[in-house]
Tab-separated table of C-alpha atoms in Angstrom:
chain	number	residue	atom	x	y	z
A	1	MET	CA	79.512	56.030	85.958
A	2	LEU	CA	82.889	57.273	87.084
A	3	THR	CA	83.319	56.705	90.821
A	4	LEU	CA	84.814	59.957	92.012
A	5	PHE	CA	85.833	60.684	95.589
A	6	ALA	CA	86.866	64.326	95.869
A	7	VAL	CA	87.011	66.488	98.753
A	8	PHE	CA	87.593	70.099	97.804
A	9	ILE	CA	89.336	71.864	100.659
A	10	LEU	CA	88.509	75.518	100.552
A	11	SER	CA	89.535	78.448	102.738
A	12	LEU	CA	87.004	77.742	105.456
A	13	PRO	CA	87.083	78.589	109.211
A	14	ALA	CA	89.314	76.524	111.362
A	15	TYR	CA	87.702	73.272	112.570
A	16	SER	CA	88.854	70.797	115.152
A	17	ASN	CA	90.565	67.684	114.080
A	18	SER	CA	87.656	65.445	115.274
A	19	ALA	CA	85.069	64.200	112.864
A	20	LEU	CA	82.064	66.288	112.184
A	21	ASN	CA	79.227	64.530	113.851
A	22	THR	CA	76.137	66.653	113.155
A	23	LEU	CA	75.166	69.515	110.950
A	24	SER	CA	74.332	71.602	114.018
A	25	GLU	CA	78.125	71.855	114.621
A	26	LEU	CA	78.265	74.178	111.615
A	27	GLU	CA	75.457	76.499	112.716
A	28	TRP	CA	76.389	80.239	112.815
A	29	LYS	CA	79.594	79.391	110.798
A	30	ASN	CA	78.371	78.073	107.480
A	31	ARG	CA	75.410	77.786	105.128
A	32	LEU	CA	74.822	74.223	103.884
A	33	ILE	CA	73.782	72.935	100.504
A	34	LEU	CA	72.667	69.207	100.511
A	35	VAL	CA	72.214	67.455	97.233
A	36	LYS	CA	71.053	64.078	96.346
A	37	THR	CA	72.041	63.064	92.828
A	38	ASP	CA	72.597	60.245	90.480
A	39	ASP	CA	75.462	62.083	88.782
A	40	ASN	CA	78.240	63.301	91.164
A	41	ASP	CA	80.473	64.398	88.307
A	42	VAL	CA	78.021	67.087	87.049
A	43	VAL	CA	77.414	68.468	90.539
A	44	LEU	CA	81.036	68.448	91.566
A	45	ALA	CA	81.992	70.255	88.367
A	46	LEU	CA	79.433	72.947	89.140
A	47	PHE	CA	80.676	73.327	92.652
A	48	ASN	CA	84.228	73.467	91.379
A	49	LYS	CA	83.325	76.135	88.849
A	50	TYR	CA	81.856	78.362	91.512
A	51	ARG	CA	84.445	77.506	94.209
A	52	GLU	CA	85.277	81.133	94.943
A	53	ALA	CA	81.641	82.293	95.231
A	54	ILE	CA	80.998	79.284	97.534
A	55	ASP	CA	83.872	80.196	99.758
A	56	GLU	CA	82.742	83.794	99.872
A	57	ARG	CA	79.365	82.737	101.073
A	58	HIS	CA	80.679	80.319	103.720
A	59	ILE	CA	78.984	77.360	102.121
A	60	ILE	CA	79.715	73.818	102.991
A	61	TRP	CA	78.139	71.410	100.539
A	62	PHE	CA	77.378	67.720	100.752
A	63	VAL	CA	76.628	65.562	97.748
A	64	GLN	CA	74.916	62.123	98.390
A	65	ASN	CA	74.924	59.464	95.728
A	66	ASN	CA	73.736	56.031	96.878
A	67	ASN	CA	75.963	55.365	99.900
A	68	GLN	CA	78.677	57.848	98.965
A	69	LEU	CA	78.888	61.229	100.609
A	70	LEU	CA	81.190	63.860	99.150
A	71	SER	CA	81.813	67.319	100.680
A	72	ASN	CA	84.104	70.326	100.695
A	73	TYR	CA	84.312	70.111	104.441
A	74	PRO	CA	87.936	69.958	105.291
A	75	GLY	CA	87.655	67.295	108.005
A	76	GLU	CA	86.447	63.766	108.450
A	77	LEU	CA	82.672	63.101	108.306
A	78	SER	CA	81.205	60.715	110.919
A	79	LYS	CA	78.925	57.820	110.074
A	80	GLY	CA	76.194	59.591	112.036
A	81	LEU	CA	76.510	62.663	109.985
A	82	LYS	CA	76.095	60.624	106.828
A	83	GLU	CA	72.915	59.256	108.195
A	84	GLU	CA	71.674	62.640	109.308
A	85	ILE	CA	72.264	64.057	105.834
A	86	GLY	CA	70.626	61.040	104.154
A	87	GLY	CA	67.560	61.701	106.318
A	88	TYR	CA	67.306	65.290	105.071
A	89	THR	CA	67.649	64.392	101.444
A	90	VAL	CA	65.752	61.147	101.364
A	91	GLU	CA	62.782	62.528	103.309
A	92	SER	CA	62.312	65.431	100.922
A	93	ASP	CA	59.604	64.934	98.373
A	94	LEU	CA	59.975	68.642	97.466
A	95	GLY	CA	63.289	68.256	95.723
A	96	ASN	CA	66.769	66.982	95.671
A	97	MET	CA	68.635	70.131	96.833
A	98	ILE	CA	68.302	71.715	100.280
A	99	LEU	CA	69.698	75.080	101.341
A	100	ILE	CA	70.257	75.530	105.065
A	101	GLY	CA	71.112	78.928	106.453
A	102	LYS	CA	73.686	79.740	109.114
A	103	ASP	CA	70.875	79.710	111.639
A	104	GLY	CA	70.257	76.009	110.978
A	105	TYR	CA	66.854	76.455	109.373
A	106	VAL	CA	65.942	75.087	105.922
A	107	LYS	CA	65.701	78.061	103.497
A	108	SER	CA	64.645	76.125	100.408
A	109	ARG	CA	64.182	72.826	98.781
A	110	ASN	CA	64.351	72.416	94.935
A	111	ASN	CA	64.371	69.981	92.161
A	112	GLY	CA	67.713	70.318	90.490
A	113	LEU	CA	70.650	72.570	91.424
A	114	ASN	CA	70.612	76.158	90.172
A	115	ILE	CA	73.662	77.498	91.911
A	116	GLU	CA	73.200	81.123	90.671
A	117	SER	CA	69.651	81.154	92.047
A	118	ILE	CA	70.942	79.785	95.365
A	119	PHE	CA	73.592	82.608	95.411
A	120	GLU	CA	70.851	85.211	94.836
A	121	GLN	CA	68.760	83.764	97.593
A	122	ILE	CA	71.616	83.805	99.989
A	123	ASP	CA	72.674	87.302	99.023
A	124	GLN	CA	69.193	88.498	100.060
A	125	MET	CA	69.529	87.065	103.614
A	126	PRO	CA	70.148	89.662	106.380
A	127	MET	CA	73.294	87.975	107.703
A	128	ARG	CA	74.806	87.714	104.166
A	129	ARG	CA	74.060	91.430	103.613
A	130	TYR	CA	75.838	92.224	106.828
A	131	GLU	CA	78.815	90.142	105.652
A	132	MET	CA	78.927	91.852	102.264
A	133	GLN	CA	78.826	95.297	104.109
A	134	GLN	CA	81.756	94.270	106.307
A	135	GLN	CA	83.703	93.098	103.325
A	136	ALA	CA	83.244	96.483	101.594
A	137	ASN	CA	84.606	98.373	104.598
């Protein structure tokens, strides 16, 4: 399998130069998608394909494969964060994809990664509806 270390830097809100230590630091700023996979390339290609829609929905994603953690977060990821994300994905017997809302609560856990379904779910959230309304004005 091709070892790929790619960090896609998107037009995200400004972050400090210090490393991201916990997922809670992203609350009220971003929605999160956590994925545990055996094939980074497929997941990264999917995220790259939907880069604009991911940006629009303020999504930070993390892809875990063995000890490797990839993300579109524009800064450094601390070792503690890697362990926290590993706990979310490893403990889940409900699936290998987790969606966390801006409020910090888990919104869904699924086997596989159906990005369009995730977008539909996000677009039904009250905060996202407000964001879309603001963009229309």
